[in-house]
JSON list of C-alpha atoms in Angstrom, two decimals:
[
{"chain": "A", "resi": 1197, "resn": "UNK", "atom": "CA", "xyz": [45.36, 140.11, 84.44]},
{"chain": "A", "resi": 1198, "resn": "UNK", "atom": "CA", "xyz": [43.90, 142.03, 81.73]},
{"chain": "A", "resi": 1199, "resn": "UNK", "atom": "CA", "xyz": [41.46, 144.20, 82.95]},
{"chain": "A", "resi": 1200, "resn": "UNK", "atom": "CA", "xyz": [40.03, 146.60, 80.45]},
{"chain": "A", "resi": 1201, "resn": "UNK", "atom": "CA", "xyz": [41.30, 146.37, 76.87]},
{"chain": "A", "resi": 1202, "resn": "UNK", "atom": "CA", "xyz": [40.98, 148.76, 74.06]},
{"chain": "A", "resi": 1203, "resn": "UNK", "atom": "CA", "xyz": [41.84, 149.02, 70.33]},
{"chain": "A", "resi": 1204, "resn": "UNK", "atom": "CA", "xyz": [43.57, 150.69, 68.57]},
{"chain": "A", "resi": 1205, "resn": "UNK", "atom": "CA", "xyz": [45.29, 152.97, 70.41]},
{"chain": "A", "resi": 1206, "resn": "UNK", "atom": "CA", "xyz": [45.35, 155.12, 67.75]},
{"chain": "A", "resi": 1207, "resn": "UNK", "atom": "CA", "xyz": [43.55, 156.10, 64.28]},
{"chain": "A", "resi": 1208, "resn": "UNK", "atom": "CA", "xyz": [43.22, 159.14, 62.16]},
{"chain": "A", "resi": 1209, "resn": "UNK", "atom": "CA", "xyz": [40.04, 159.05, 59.74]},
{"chain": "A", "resi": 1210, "resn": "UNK", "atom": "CA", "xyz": [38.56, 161.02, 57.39]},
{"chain": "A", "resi": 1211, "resn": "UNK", "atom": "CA", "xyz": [35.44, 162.96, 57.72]},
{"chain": "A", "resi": 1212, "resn": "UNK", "atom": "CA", "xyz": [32.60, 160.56, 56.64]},
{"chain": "A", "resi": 1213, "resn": "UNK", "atom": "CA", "xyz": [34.59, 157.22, 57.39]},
{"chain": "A", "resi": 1214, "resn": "UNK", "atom": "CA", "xyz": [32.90, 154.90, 59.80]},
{"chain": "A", "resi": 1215, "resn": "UNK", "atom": "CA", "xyz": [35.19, 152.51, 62.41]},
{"chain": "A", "resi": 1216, "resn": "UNK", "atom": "CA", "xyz": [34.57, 151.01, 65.49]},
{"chain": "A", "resi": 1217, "resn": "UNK", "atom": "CA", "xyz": [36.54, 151.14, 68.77]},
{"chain": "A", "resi": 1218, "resn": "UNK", "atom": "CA", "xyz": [36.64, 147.88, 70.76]},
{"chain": "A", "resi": 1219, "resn": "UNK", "atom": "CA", "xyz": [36.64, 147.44, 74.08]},
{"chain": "A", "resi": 1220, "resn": "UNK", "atom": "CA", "xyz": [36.77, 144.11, 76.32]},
{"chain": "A", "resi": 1221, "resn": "UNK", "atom": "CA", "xyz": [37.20, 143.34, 80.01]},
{"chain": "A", "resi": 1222, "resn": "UNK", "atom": "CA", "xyz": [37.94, 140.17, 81.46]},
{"chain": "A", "resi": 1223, "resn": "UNK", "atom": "CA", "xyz": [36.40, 141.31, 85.06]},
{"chain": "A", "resi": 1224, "resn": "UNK", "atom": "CA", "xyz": [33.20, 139.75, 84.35]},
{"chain": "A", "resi": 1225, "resn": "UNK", "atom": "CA", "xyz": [31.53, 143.66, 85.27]},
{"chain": "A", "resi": 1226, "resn": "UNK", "atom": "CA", "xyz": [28.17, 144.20, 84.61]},
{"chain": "A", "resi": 1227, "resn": "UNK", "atom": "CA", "xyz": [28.08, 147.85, 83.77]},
{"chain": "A", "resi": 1228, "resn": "UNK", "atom": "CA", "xyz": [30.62, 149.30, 81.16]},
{"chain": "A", "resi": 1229, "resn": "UNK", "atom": "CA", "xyz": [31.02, 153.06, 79.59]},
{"chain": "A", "resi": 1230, "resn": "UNK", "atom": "CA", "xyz": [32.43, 154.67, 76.88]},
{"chain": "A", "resi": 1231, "resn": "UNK", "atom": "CA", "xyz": [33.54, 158.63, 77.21]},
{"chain": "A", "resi": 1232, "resn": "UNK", "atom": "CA", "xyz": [35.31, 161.25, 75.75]},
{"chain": "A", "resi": 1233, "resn": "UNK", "atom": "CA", "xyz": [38.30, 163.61, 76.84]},
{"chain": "A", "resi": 1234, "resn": "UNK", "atom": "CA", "xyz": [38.30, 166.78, 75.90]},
{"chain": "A", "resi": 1235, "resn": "UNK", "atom": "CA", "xyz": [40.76, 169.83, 77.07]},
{"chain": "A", "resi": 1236, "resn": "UNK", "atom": "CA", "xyz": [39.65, 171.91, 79.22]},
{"chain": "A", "resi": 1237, "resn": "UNK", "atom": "CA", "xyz": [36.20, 169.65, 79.66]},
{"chain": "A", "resi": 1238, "resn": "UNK", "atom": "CA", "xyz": [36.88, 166.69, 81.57]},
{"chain": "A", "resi": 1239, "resn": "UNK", "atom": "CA", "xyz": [35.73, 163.30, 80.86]},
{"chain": "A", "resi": 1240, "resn": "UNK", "atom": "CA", "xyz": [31.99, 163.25, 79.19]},
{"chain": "A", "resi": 1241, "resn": "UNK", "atom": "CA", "xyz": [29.62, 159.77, 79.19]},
{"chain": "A", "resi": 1242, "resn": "UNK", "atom": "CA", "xyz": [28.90, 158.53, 75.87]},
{"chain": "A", "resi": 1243, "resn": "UNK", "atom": "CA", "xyz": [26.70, 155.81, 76.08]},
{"chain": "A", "resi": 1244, "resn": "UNK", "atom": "CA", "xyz": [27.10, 153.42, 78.43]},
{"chain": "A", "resi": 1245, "resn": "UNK", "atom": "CA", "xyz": [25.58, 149.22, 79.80]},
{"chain": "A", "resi": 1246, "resn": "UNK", "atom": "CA", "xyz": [24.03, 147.69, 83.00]},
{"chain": "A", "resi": 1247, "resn": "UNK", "atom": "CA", "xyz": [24.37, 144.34, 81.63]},
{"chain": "A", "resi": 1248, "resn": "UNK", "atom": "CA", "xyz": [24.24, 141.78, 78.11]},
{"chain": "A", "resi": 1249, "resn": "UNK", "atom": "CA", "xyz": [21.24, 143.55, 75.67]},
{"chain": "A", "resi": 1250, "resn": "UNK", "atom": "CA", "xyz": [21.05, 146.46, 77.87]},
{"chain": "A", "resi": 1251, "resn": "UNK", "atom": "CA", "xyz": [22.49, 150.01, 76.72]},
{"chain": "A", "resi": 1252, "resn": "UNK", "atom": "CA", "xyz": [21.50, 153.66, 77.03]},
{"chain": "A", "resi": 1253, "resn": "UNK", "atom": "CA", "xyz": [22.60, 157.11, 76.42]},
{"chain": "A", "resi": 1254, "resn": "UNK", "atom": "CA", "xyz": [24.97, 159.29, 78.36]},
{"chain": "A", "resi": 1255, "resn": "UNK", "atom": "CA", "xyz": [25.81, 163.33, 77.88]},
{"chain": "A", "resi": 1256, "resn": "UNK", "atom": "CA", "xyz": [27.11, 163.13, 74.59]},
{"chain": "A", "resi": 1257, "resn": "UNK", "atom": "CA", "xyz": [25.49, 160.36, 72.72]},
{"chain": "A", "resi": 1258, "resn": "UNK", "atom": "CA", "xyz": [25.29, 162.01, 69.14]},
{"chain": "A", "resi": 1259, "resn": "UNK", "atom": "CA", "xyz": [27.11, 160.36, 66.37]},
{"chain": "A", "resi": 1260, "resn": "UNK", "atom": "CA", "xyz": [27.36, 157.07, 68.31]},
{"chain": "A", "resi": 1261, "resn": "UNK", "atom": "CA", "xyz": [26.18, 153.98, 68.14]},
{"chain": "A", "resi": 1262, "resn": "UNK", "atom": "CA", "xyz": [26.77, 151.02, 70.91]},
{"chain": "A", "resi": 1263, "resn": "UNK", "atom": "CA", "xyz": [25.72, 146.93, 70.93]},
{"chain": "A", "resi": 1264, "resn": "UNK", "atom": "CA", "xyz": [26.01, 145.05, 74.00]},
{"chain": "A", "resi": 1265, "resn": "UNK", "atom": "CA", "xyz": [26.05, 141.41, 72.80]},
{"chain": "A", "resi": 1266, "resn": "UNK", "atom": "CA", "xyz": [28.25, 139.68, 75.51]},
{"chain": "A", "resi": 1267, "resn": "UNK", "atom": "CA", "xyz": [29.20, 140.92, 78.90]},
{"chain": "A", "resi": 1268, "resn": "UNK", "atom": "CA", "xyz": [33.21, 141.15, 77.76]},
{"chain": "A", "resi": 1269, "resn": "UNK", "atom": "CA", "xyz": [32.57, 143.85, 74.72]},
{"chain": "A", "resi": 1270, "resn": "UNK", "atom": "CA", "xyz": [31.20, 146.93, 74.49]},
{"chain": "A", "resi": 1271, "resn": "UNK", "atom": "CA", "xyz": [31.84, 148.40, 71.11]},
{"chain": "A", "resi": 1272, "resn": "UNK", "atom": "CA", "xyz": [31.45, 151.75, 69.85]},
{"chain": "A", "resi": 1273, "resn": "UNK", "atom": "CA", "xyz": [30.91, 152.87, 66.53]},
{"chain": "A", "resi": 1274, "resn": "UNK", "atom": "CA", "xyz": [31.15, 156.46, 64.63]},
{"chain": "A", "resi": 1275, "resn": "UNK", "atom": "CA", "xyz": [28.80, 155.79, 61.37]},
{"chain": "A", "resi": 1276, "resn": "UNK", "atom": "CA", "xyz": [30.08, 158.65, 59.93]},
{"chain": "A", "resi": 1277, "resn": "UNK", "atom": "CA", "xyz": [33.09, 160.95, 61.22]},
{"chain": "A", "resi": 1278, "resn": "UNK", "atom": "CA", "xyz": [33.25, 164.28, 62.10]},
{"chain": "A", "resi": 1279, "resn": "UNK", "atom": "CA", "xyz": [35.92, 166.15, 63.24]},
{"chain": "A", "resi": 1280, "resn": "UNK", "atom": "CA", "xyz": [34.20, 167.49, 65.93]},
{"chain": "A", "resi": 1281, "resn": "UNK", "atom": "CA", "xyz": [34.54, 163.85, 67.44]},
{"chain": "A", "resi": 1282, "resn": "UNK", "atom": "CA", "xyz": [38.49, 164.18, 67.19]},
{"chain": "A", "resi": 1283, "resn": "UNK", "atom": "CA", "xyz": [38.93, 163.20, 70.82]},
{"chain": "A", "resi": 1284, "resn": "UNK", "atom": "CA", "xyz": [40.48, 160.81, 73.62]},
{"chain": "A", "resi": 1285, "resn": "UNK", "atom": "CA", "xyz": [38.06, 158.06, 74.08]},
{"chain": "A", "resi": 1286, "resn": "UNK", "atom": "CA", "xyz": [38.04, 155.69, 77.25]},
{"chain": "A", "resi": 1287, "resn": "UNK", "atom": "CA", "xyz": [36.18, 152.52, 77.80]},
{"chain": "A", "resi": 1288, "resn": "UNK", "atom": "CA", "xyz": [35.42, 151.65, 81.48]},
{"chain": "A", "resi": 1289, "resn": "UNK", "atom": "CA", "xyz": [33.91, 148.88, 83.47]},
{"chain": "A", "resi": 1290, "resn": "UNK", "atom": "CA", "xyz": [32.74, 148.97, 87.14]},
{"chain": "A", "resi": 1291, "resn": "UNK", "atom": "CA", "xyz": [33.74, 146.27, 89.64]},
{"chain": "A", "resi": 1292, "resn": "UNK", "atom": "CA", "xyz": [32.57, 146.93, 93.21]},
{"chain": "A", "resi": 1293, "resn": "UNK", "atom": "CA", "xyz": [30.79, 149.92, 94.69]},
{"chain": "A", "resi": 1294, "resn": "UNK", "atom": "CA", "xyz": [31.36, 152.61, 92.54]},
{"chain": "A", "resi": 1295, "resn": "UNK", "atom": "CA", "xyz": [34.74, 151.93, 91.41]},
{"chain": "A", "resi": 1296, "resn": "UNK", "atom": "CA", "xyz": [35.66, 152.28, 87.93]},
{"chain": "A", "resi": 1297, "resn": "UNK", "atom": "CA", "xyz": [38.15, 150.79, 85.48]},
{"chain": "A", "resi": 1298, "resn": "UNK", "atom": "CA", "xyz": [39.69, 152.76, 82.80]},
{"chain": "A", "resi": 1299, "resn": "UNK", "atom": "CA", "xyz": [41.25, 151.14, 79.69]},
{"chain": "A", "resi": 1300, "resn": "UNK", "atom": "CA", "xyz": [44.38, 152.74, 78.21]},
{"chain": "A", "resi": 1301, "resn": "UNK", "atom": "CA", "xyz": [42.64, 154.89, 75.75]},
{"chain": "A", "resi": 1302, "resn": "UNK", "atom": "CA", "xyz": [42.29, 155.51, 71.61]},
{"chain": "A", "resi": 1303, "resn": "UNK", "atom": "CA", "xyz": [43.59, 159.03, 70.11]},
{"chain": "A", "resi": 1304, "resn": "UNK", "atom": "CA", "xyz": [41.01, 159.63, 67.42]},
{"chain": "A", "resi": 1305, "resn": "UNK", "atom": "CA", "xyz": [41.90, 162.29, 64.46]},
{"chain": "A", "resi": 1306, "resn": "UNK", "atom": "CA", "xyz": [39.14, 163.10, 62.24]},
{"chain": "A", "resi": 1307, "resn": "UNK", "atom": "CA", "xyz": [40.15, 165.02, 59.24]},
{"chain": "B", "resi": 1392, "resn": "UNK", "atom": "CA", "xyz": [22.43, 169.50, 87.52]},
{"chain": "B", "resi": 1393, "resn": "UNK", "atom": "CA", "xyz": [25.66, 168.04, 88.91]},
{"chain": "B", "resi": 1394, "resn": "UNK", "atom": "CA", "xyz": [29.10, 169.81, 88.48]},
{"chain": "B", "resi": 1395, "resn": "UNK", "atom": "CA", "xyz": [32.72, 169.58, 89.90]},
{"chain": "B", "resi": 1396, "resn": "UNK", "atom": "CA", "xyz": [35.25, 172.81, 89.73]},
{"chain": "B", "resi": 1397, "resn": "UNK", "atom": "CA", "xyz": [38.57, 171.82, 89.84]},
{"chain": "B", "resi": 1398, "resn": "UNK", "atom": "CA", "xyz": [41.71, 174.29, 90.41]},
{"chain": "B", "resi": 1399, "resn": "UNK", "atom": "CA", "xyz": [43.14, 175.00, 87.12]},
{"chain": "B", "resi": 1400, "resn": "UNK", "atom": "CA", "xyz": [46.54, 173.91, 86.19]},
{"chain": "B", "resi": 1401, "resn": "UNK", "atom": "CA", "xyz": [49.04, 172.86, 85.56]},
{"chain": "B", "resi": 1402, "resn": "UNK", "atom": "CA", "xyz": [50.36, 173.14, 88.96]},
{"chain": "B", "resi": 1403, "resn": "UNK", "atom": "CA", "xyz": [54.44, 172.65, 89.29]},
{"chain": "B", "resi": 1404, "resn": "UNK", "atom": "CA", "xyz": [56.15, 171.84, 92.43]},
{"chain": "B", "resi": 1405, "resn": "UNK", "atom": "CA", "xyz": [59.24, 170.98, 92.94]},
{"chain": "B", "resi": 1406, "resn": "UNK", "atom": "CA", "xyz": [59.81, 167.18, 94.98]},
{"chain": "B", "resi": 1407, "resn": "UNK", "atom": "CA", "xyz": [59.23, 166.82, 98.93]},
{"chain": "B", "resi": 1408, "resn": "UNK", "atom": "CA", "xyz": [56.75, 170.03, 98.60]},
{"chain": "B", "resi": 1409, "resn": "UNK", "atom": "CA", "xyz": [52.88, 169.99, 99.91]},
{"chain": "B", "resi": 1410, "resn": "UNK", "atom": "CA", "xyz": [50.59, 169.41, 97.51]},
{"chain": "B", "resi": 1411, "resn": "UNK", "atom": "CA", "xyz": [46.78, 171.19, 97.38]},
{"chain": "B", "resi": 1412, "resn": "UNK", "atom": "CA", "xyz": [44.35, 170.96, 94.76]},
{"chain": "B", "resi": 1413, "resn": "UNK", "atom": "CA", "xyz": [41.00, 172.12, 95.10]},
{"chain": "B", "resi": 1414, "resn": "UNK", "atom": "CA", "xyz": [37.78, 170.53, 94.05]},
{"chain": "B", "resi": 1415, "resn": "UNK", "atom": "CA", "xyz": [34.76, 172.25, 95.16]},
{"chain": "B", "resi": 1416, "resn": "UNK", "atom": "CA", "xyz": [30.92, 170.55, 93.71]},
{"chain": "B", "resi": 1417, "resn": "UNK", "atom": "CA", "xyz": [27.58, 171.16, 93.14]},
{"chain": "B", "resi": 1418, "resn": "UNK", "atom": "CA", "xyz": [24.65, 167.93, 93.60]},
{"chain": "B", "resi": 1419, "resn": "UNK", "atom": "CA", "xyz": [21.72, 167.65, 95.13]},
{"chain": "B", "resi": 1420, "resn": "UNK", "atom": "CA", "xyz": [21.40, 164.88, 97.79]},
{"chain": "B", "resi": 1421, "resn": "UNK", "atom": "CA", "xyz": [24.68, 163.24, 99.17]},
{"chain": "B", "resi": 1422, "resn": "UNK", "atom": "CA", "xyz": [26.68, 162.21, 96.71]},
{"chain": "B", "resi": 1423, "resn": "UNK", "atom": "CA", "xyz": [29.68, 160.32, 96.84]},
{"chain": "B", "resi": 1424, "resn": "UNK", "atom": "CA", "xyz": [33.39, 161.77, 95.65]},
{"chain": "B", "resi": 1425, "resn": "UNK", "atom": "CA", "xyz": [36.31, 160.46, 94.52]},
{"chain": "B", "resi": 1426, "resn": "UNK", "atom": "CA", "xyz": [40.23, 161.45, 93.20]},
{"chain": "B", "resi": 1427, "resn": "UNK", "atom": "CA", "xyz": [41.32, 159.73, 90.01]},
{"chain": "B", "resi": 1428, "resn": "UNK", "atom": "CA", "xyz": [44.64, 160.13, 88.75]},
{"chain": "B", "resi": 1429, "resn": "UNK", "atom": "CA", "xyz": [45.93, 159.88, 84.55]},
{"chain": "B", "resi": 1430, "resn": "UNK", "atom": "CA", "xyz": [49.36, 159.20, 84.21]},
{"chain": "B", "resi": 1431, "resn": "UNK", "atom": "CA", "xyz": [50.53, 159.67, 80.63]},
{"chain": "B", "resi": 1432, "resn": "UNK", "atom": "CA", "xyz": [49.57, 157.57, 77.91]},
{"chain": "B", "resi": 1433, "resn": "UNK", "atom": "CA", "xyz": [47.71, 155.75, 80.66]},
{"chain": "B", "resi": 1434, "resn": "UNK", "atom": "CA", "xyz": [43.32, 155.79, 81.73]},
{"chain": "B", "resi": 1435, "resn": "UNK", "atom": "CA", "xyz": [42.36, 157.34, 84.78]},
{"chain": "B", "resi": 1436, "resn": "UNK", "atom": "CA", "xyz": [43.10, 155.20, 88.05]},
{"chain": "B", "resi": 1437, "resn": "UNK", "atom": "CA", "xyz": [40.77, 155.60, 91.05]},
{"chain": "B", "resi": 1438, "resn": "UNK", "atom": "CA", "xyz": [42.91, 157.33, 93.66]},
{"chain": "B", "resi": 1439, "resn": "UNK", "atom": "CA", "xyz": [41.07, 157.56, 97.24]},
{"chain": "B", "resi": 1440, "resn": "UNK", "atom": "CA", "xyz": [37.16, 158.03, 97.26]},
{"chain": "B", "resi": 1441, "resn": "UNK", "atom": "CA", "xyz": [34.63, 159.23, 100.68]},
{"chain": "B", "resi": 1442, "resn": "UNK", "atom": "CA", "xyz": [31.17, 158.64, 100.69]},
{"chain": "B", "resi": 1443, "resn": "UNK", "atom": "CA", "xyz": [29.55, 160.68, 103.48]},
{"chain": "B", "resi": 1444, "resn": "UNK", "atom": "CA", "xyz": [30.16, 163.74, 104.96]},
{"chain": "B", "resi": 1445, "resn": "UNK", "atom": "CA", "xyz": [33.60, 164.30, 107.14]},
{"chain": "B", "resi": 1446, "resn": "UNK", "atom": "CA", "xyz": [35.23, 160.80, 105.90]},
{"chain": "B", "resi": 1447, "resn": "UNK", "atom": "CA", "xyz": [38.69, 161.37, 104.92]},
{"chain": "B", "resi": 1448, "resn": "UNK", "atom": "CA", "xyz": [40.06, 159.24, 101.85]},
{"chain": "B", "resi": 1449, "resn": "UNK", "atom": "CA", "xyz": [43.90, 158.20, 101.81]},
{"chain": "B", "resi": 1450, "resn": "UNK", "atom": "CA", "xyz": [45.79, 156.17, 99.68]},
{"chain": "B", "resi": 1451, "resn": "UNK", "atom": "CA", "xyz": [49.53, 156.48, 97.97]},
{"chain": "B", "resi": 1452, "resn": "UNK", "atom": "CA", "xyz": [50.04, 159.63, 100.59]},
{"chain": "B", "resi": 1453, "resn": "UNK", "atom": "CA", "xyz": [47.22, 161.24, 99.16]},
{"chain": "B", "resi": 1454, "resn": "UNK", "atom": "CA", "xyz": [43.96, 162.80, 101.38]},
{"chain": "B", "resi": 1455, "resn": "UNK", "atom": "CA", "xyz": [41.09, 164.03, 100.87]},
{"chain": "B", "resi": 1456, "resn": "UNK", "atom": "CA", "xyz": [38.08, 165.07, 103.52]},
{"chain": "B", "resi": 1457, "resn": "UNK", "atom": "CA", "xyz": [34.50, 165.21, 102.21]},
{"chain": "B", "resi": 1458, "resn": "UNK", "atom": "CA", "xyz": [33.10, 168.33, 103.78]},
{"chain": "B", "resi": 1459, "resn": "UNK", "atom": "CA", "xyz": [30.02, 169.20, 103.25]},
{"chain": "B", "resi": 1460, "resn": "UNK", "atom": "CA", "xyz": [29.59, 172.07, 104.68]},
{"chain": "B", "resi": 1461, "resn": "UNK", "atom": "CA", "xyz": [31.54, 173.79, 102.13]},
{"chain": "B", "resi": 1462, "resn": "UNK", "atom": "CA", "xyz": [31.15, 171.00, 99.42]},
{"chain": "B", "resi": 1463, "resn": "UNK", "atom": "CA", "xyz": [35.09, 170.42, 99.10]},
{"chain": "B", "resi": 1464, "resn": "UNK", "atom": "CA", "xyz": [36.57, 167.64, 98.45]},
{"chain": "B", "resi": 1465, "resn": "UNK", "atom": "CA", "xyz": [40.12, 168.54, 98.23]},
{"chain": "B", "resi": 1466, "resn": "UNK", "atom": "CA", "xyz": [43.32, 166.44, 97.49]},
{"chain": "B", "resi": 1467, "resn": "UNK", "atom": "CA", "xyz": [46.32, 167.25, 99.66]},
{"chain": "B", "resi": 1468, "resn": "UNK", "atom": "CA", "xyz": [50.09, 165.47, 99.63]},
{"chain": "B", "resi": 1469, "resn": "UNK", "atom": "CA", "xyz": [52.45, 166.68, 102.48]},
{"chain": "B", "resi": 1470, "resn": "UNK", "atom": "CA", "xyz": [55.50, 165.39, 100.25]},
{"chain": "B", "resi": 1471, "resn": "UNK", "atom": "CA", "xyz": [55.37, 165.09, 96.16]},
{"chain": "B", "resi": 1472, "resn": "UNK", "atom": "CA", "xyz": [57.33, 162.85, 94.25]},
{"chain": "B", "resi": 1473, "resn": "UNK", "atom": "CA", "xyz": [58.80, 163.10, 90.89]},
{"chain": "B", "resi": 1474, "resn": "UNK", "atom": "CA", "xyz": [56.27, 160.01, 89.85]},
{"chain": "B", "resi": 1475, "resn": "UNK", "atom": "CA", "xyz": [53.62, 161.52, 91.11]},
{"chain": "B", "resi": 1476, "resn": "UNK", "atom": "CA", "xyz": [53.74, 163.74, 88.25]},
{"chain": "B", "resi": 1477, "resn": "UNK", "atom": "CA", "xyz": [50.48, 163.36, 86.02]},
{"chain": "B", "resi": 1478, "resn": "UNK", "atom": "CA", "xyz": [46.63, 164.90, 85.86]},
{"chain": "B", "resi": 1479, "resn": "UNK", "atom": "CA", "xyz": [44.22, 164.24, 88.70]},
{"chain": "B", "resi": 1480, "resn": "UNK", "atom": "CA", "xyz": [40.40, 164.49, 88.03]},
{"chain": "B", "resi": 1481, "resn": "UNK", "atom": "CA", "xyz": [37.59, 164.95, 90.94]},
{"chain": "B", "resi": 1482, "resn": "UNK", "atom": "CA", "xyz": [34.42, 163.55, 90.56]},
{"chain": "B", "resi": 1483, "resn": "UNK", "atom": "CA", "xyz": [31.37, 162.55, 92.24]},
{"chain": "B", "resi": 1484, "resn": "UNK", "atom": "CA", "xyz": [28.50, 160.12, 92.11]},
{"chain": "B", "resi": 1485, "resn": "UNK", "atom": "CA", "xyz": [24.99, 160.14, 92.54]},
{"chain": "B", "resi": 1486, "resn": "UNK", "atom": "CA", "xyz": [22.44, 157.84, 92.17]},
{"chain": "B", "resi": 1487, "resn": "UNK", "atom": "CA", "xyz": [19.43, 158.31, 89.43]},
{"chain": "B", "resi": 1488, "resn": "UNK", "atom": "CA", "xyz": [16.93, 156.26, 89.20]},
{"chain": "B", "resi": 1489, "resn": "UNK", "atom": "CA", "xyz": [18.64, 152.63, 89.07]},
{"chain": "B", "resi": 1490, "resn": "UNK", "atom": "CA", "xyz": [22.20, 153.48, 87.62]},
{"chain": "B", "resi": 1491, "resn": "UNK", "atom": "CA", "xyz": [24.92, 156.16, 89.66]},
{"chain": "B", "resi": 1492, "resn": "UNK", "atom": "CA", "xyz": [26.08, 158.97, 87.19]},
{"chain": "B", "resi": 1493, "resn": "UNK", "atom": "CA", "xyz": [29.70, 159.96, 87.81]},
{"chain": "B", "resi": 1494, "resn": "UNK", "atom": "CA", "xyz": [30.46, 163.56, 87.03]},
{"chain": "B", "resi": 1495, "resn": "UNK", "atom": "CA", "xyz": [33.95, 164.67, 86.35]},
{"chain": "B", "resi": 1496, "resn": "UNK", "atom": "CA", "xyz": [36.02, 167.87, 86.62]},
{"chain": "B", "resi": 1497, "resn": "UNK", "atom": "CA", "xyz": [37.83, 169.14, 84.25]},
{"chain": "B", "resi": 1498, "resn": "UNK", "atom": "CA", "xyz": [41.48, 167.75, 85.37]},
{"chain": "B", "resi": 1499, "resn": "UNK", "atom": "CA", "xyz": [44.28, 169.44, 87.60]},
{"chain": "B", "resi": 1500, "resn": "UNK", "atom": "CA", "xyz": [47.83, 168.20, 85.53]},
{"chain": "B", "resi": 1501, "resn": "UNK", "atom": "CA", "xyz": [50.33, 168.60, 88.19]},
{"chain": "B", "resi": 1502, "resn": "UNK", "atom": "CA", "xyz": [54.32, 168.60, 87.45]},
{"chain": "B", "resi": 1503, "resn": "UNK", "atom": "CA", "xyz": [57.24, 167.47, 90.15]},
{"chain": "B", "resi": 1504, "resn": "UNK", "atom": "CA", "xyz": [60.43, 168.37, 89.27]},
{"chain": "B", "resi": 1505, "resn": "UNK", "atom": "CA", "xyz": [63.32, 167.46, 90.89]}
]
């Protein structure tokens, strides 16, 4: 019973490096997201999926890129690091009115 | 546009007190609201949620009471536990145009000791 899965947990980069941060769910959920923590700012949407082919932009979208290929991944990529995007980033899916699951998280350092 | 105001923390109580945080928001329309709670190294975990005015969320010992009146939504415990140690976020949801938008607060970390 999987549920939402992200990698890696953590990674430190350099400013400029590119990487992408996986995320898959095994709940067969239509709509996935990918935000950021902050302190002192809450959780902030990214980008986020209603389905396969389908994505679109949430609060923060700058200096992100997402594919939606298959309904299990969502991706999301940093083409070129900042360290303004040194941050906790969550991957969630939603199953049932309204409800959201939360993967476990990555710790991103940008140098 | 949307916002939620959450109490600042950290709050620290020690075990079997009551628990109050306070969320207060700002939407237009009726949205629905919701708890989640982050224990460490872990995502957020939906908590208890209401979804019109005056319903009262429980789960885990926790409540909560939309009111609208005052647009509050906020989380009480009559009894904390060491494990319930860990930050709580408030949040509501609203639909726009075909997809709902969840807003969060900024987080409440609360710490039981014994």
């Amino acid at each position: 019973n999987a549920g939402v899965t992200q990698t890696p947990k953590f990674q430190v980069l350099k400013t400029g490096q590119s990487m992408t941060l996986q995320c898959a769910q095994d709940m067969n959920h239509e709509y996935m997201s990918w935000y950021r923590q902050d302190p002192g700012m809450g959780l902030r949407l990214i980008h986020y999926s209603v389905g396969a082919g389908i994505t679109d932009q949430g609060e923060v979208p700058n200096g992100y890129n997402v594919s939606r290929s298959t309904t299990e991944d969502f991706p999301l990529r940093l083409l070129s690091a900042a360290p303004s995007q040194t941050s906790v980033y969550f991957c969630a899916s939603r199953g049932g009115p309204e409800k959201l699951f939360f993967g476990s998280g990555t710790q991103l350092s940008v140098l | 546009g949307d916002s939620v105001t959450q109490m600042e923390g950290p709050v620290t109580l020690s075990e079997e007190a009551f628990l109050t945080i306070n969320c207060t928001y700002t939407a237009t329309g009726y949205p629905s609201l919701f708890w989640y709670v982050q224990y460490p190294g872990e995502g957020l975990q939906l908590l208890l949620k209401a979804t019109k005015a005056d319903d009262k969320g429980s789960n885990k010992g926790f409540e909560a009471t939309y009111r609208k009146e005052t647009t509050s939504f906020h989380l009480e415990k009559g009894s904390v536990q060491v494990s319930d140690s860990a930050v709580y976020f408030c949040a509501l949801s609203r639909w726009s145009g075909t997809a709902s938008k969840l807003t969060f607060g900024t987080g409440t970390r609360l710490q039981v000791t014994l």
